[in-house]
Amino acid sequence: MTMFKKILVPTDGSDTSKKAVATALEFALERKSQVRLIHAVDELAYVSGYEYSGEMVDYARQYGSKILAEGLECMKSMGVEGDTKLIDFAGARLGDTVADEALSWGADLIVLGTHGRRGIGRFLLGSGAEQVTRLAPVPVLMIRNPEATES
């Protein structure tokens, strides 16, 4: 019996995130698991003052779709069953968005990359991975890219 049948992978296209996707796909291949790659676009991140930049949101969606298409292509080439989902979330915390998707899809595991920021870098930039880990309704496997530069 496979313990992790459904693996959710949030991805942002960074090298660290790509390493997490690759790890999740290898993990899924070994265990005959399904994978769902997700990319979240926060529309409120593109509001400056009183202006709403619809062009930037469209660009963010196109970029997210490209990331997901690349991941899906890799998934298919490896013979891993799965899909992708582009999620629009307006102002919600990323951790909540990932947790909600994990619950609604029935994920057994979340795999995500972490940049491993410490000290002031973590304080100023926050930690999306930490937020996901705190709010996740299922186990989280955090993948750290050893080539990533610490901030």
CSV table of C-alpha atoms in Angstrom, one decimal:
chain,number,residue,atom,x,y,z
A,1,MET,CA,0.0,0.0,0.0
A,2,THR,CA,1.3,3.4,-1.0
A,3,MET,CA,1.3,5.9,1.9
A,4,PHE,CA,1.3,9.0,-0.3
A,5,LYS,CA,-1.1,8.6,-3.2
A,6,LYS,CA,-1.6,12.2,-4.0
A,7,ILE,CA,1.3,14.7,-3.8
A,8,LEU,CA,0.6,18.4,-4.1
A,9,VAL,CA,3.5,20.6,-5.3
A,10,PRO,CA,3.4,24.4,-5.1
A,11,THR,CA,5.8,25.9,-7.7
A,12,ASP,CA,7.0,29.4,-8.5
A,13,GLY,CA,9.5,28.6,-11.2
A,14,SER,CA,12.6,29.2,-9.1
A,15,ASP,CA,15.6,26.8,-9.2
A,16,THR,CA,14.6,25.6,-5.7
A,17,SER,CA,11.0,25.1,-6.7
A,18,LYS,CA,12.2,23.1,-9.8
A,19,LYS,CA,14.2,20.9,-7.5
A,20,ALA,CA,11.1,20.3,-5.4
A,21,VAL,CA,9.1,19.4,-8.5
A,22,ALA,CA,11.8,17.0,-9.7
A,23,THR,CA,12.0,15.3,-6.2
A,24,ALA,CA,8.2,15.0,-6.1
A,25,LEU,CA,8.0,13.4,-9.5
A,26,GLU,CA,10.7,10.9,-8.7
A,27,PHE,CA,8.9,10.1,-5.4
A,28,ALA,CA,5.6,9.7,-7.3
A,29,LEU,CA,7.2,7.5,-9.9
A,30,GLU,CA,8.6,5.1,-7.3
A,31,ARG,CA,5.3,5.0,-5.4
A,32,LYS,CA,2.9,5.2,-8.4
A,33,SER,CA,1.4,8.3,-6.9
A,34,GLN,CA,-0.5,11.2,-8.5
A,35,VAL,CA,0.9,14.7,-8.6
A,36,ARG,CA,-0.8,18.1,-8.8
A,37,LEU,CA,1.4,21.1,-9.5
A,38,ILE,CA,0.0,24.4,-8.5
A,39,HIS,CA,1.0,28.0,-9.0
A,40,ALA,CA,-0.8,30.8,-7.2
A,41,VAL,CA,-1.2,34.3,-8.5
A,42,ASP,CA,-2.1,37.0,-5.9
A,43,GLU,CA,-4.0,39.7,-7.7
A,44,LEU,CA,-3.6,42.2,-4.8
A,45,ALA,CA,0.2,42.1,-5.3
A,46,TYR,CA,-0.3,44.1,-8.5
A,47,VAL,CA,-2.3,46.9,-6.9
A,48,SER,CA,-0.2,50.1,-6.3
A,49,GLY,CA,-2.0,52.9,-4.6
A,50,TYR,CA,-5.3,53.2,-6.2
A,51,GLU,CA,-4.3,51.6,-9.5
A,52,TYR,CA,-4.9,48.0,-10.5
A,53,SER,CA,-2.5,46.7,-13.1
A,54,GLY,CA,-4.5,44.2,-15.0
A,55,GLU,CA,-1.6,43.8,-17.5
A,56,MET,CA,0.7,42.7,-14.7
A,57,VAL,CA,-1.8,40.2,-13.5
A,58,ASP,CA,-2.2,38.8,-17.0
A,59,TYR,CA,1.6,38.5,-17.3
A,60,ALA,CA,1.7,36.7,-13.9
A,61,ARG,CA,-1.0,34.3,-15.1
A,62,GLN,CA,0.9,33.6,-18.4
A,63,TYR,CA,4.1,33.1,-16.4
A,64,GLY,CA,2.3,30.7,-14.0
A,65,SER,CA,0.8,28.8,-17.0
A,66,LYS,CA,4.2,28.4,-18.6
A,67,ILE,CA,5.7,27.0,-15.3
A,68,LEU,CA,2.8,24.6,-15.0
A,69,ALA,CA,3.1,23.5,-18.7
A,70,GLU,CA,6.8,22.8,-18.3
A,71,GLY,CA,6.1,20.7,-15.2
A,72,LEU,CA,3.3,18.8,-16.9
A,73,GLU,CA,5.6,18.0,-19.8
A,74,CYS,CA,8.2,16.7,-17.4
A,75,MET,CA,5.5,14.7,-15.6
A,76,LYS,CA,4.2,13.1,-18.8
A,77,SER,CA,7.8,12.3,-20.0
A,78,MET,CA,8.4,10.4,-16.8
A,79,GLY,CA,5.1,8.6,-16.9
A,80,VAL,CA,3.8,10.2,-13.7
A,81,GLU,CA,0.0,10.6,-13.5
A,82,GLY,CA,-1.1,14.1,-12.6
A,83,ASP,CA,-2.3,17.5,-13.5
A,84,THR,CA,-1.8,21.2,-12.9
A,85,LYS,CA,-3.8,24.1,-11.5
A,86,LEU,CA,-3.4,27.8,-11.7
A,87,ILE,CA,-4.9,29.4,-8.6
A,88,ASP,CA,-6.0,33.1,-8.3
A,89,PHE,CA,-6.1,34.2,-4.7
A,90,ALA,CA,-6.7,37.8,-3.8
A,91,GLY,CA,-5.0,38.7,-0.6
A,92,ALA,CA,-5.1,35.3,1.1
A,93,ARG,CA,-2.0,34.0,2.6
A,94,LEU,CA,-0.1,31.5,0.5
A,95,GLY,CA,-0.1,29.0,3.3
A,96,ASP,CA,-3.9,29.1,3.4
A,97,THR,CA,-4.2,28.8,-0.3
A,98,VAL,CA,-2.0,25.7,-0.4
A,99,ALA,CA,-3.7,24.2,2.7
A,100,ASP,CA,-7.1,24.7,1.0
A,101,GLU,CA,-6.0,23.1,-2.2
A,102,ALA,CA,-4.5,20.1,-0.3
A,103,LEU,CA,-7.8,19.6,1.5
A,104,SER,CA,-10.1,20.0,-1.6
A,105,TRP,CA,-7.9,17.7,-3.7
A,106,GLY,CA,-7.3,15.2,-1.0
A,107,ALA,CA,-3.5,15.4,-1.0
A,108,ASP,CA,-1.6,13.1,1.3
A,109,LEU,CA,1.7,15.0,1.1
A,110,ILE,CA,2.9,18.5,0.1
A,111,VAL,CA,6.4,18.9,-1.4
A,112,LEU,CA,7.8,22.3,-1.7
A,113,GLY,CA,11.1,24.1,-2.1
A,114,THR,CA,12.6,26.3,0.6
A,115,HIS,CA,15.3,28.9,0.1
A,116,GLY,CA,16.5,28.4,3.7
A,117,ARG,CA,16.6,32.1,4.6
A,118,ARG,CA,17.7,32.9,8.1
A,119,GLY,CA,18.1,36.0,10.2
A,120,ILE,CA,17.2,39.3,8.7
A,121,GLY,CA,16.5,37.9,5.3
A,122,ARG,CA,13.8,35.6,6.7
A,123,PHE,CA,12.5,38.5,8.8
A,124,LEU,CA,12.2,40.9,5.9
A,125,LEU,CA,11.1,38.5,3.2
A,126,GLY,CA,9.1,36.1,5.3
A,127,SER,CA,9.0,32.4,4.7
A,128,GLY,CA,6.4,31.0,2.4
A,129,ALA,CA,7.6,27.5,3.1
A,130,GLU,CA,7.3,28.0,6.9
A,131,GLN,CA,3.8,29.4,6.5
A,132,VAL,CA,2.8,26.4,4.3
A,133,THR,CA,4.3,24.0,6.9
A,134,ARG,CA,2.4,25.6,9.8
A,135,LEU,CA,-0.9,25.6,8.0
A,136,ALA,CA,-0.7,22.3,6.1
A,137,PRO,CA,-3.3,19.7,6.9
A,138,VAL,CA,-0.9,16.9,5.7
A,139,PRO,CA,2.8,16.1,6.0
A,140,VAL,CA,5.2,18.5,4.2
A,141,LEU,CA,8.5,17.5,2.6
A,142,MET,CA,10.7,20.6,2.3
A,143,ILE,CA,13.4,20.5,-0.4
A,144,ARG,CA,16.3,22.8,0.0
A,145,ASN,CA,18.4,23.6,-3.0
A,146,PRO,CA,22.1,23.3,-1.9
A,147,GLU,CA,23.1,25.6,-4.8
A,148,ALA,CA,20.7,28.4,-3.7
A,149,THR,CA,22.4,31.4,-2.1
A,150,GLU,CA,21.5,32.0,1.5
A,151,SER,CA,20.2,35.5,2.3
